[in-house]
């Protein structure tokens, strides 16, 4: 796996990169970001000093028992945060993940309680840098910038020679939030796993394979649908998996409590 060694500090071209991405998301509803550019952007928001431990935490995810009940398999953990454009991102008490049936036909309209993301990851510098970047970026797109309900999901999709891994078993979908970051953390011995962006009428708007750690997609969820093609192992008898971090931002009234989404 590639080593990540980005450190904090604003680079001269970081503002131009961020401005270009803001324009793309505003214009098209999405943007794909290469690992090099994402690393530079994250470095302007914090340190990635605990990257190795952050990556290793995907080895300790728990099975998604809700999806297993549908005959499919993946591993995940979940955490909730809140923020405003003027305040730092802070963790909230562990709570259920909820999506309306209109956004998740496979698992909608139920409260899903997943195992929490570990305290070390929540308090670590890498996740803090990621969430700080997201808060700054997504708050710049929202006018006026609201109070955010933030959810963080760790996903591991595994594949075997006989069974493809399904990163988005619900198909091309929206999450029912305002903004989404999909960040590749690791992938091993897999083919495909291409992120696709579709218009509401089904037209393909863009596609990009998250191939290297920190490759990312930024999505304005109300405007476009997103999905990921199934993954298959390259070598049949070796472990095959795709590890991603998904961060969602949903605007809530400033006086409201941070309920689940």
CSV table of C-alpha atoms in Angstrom, one decimal, residues 3 65 203:
chain,number,residue,atom,x,y,z
A,3,UNK,CA,2.6,5.5,2.1
A,65,UNK,CA,-26.1,-7.6,10.1
A,203,UNK,CA,-27.8,9.4,-17.9
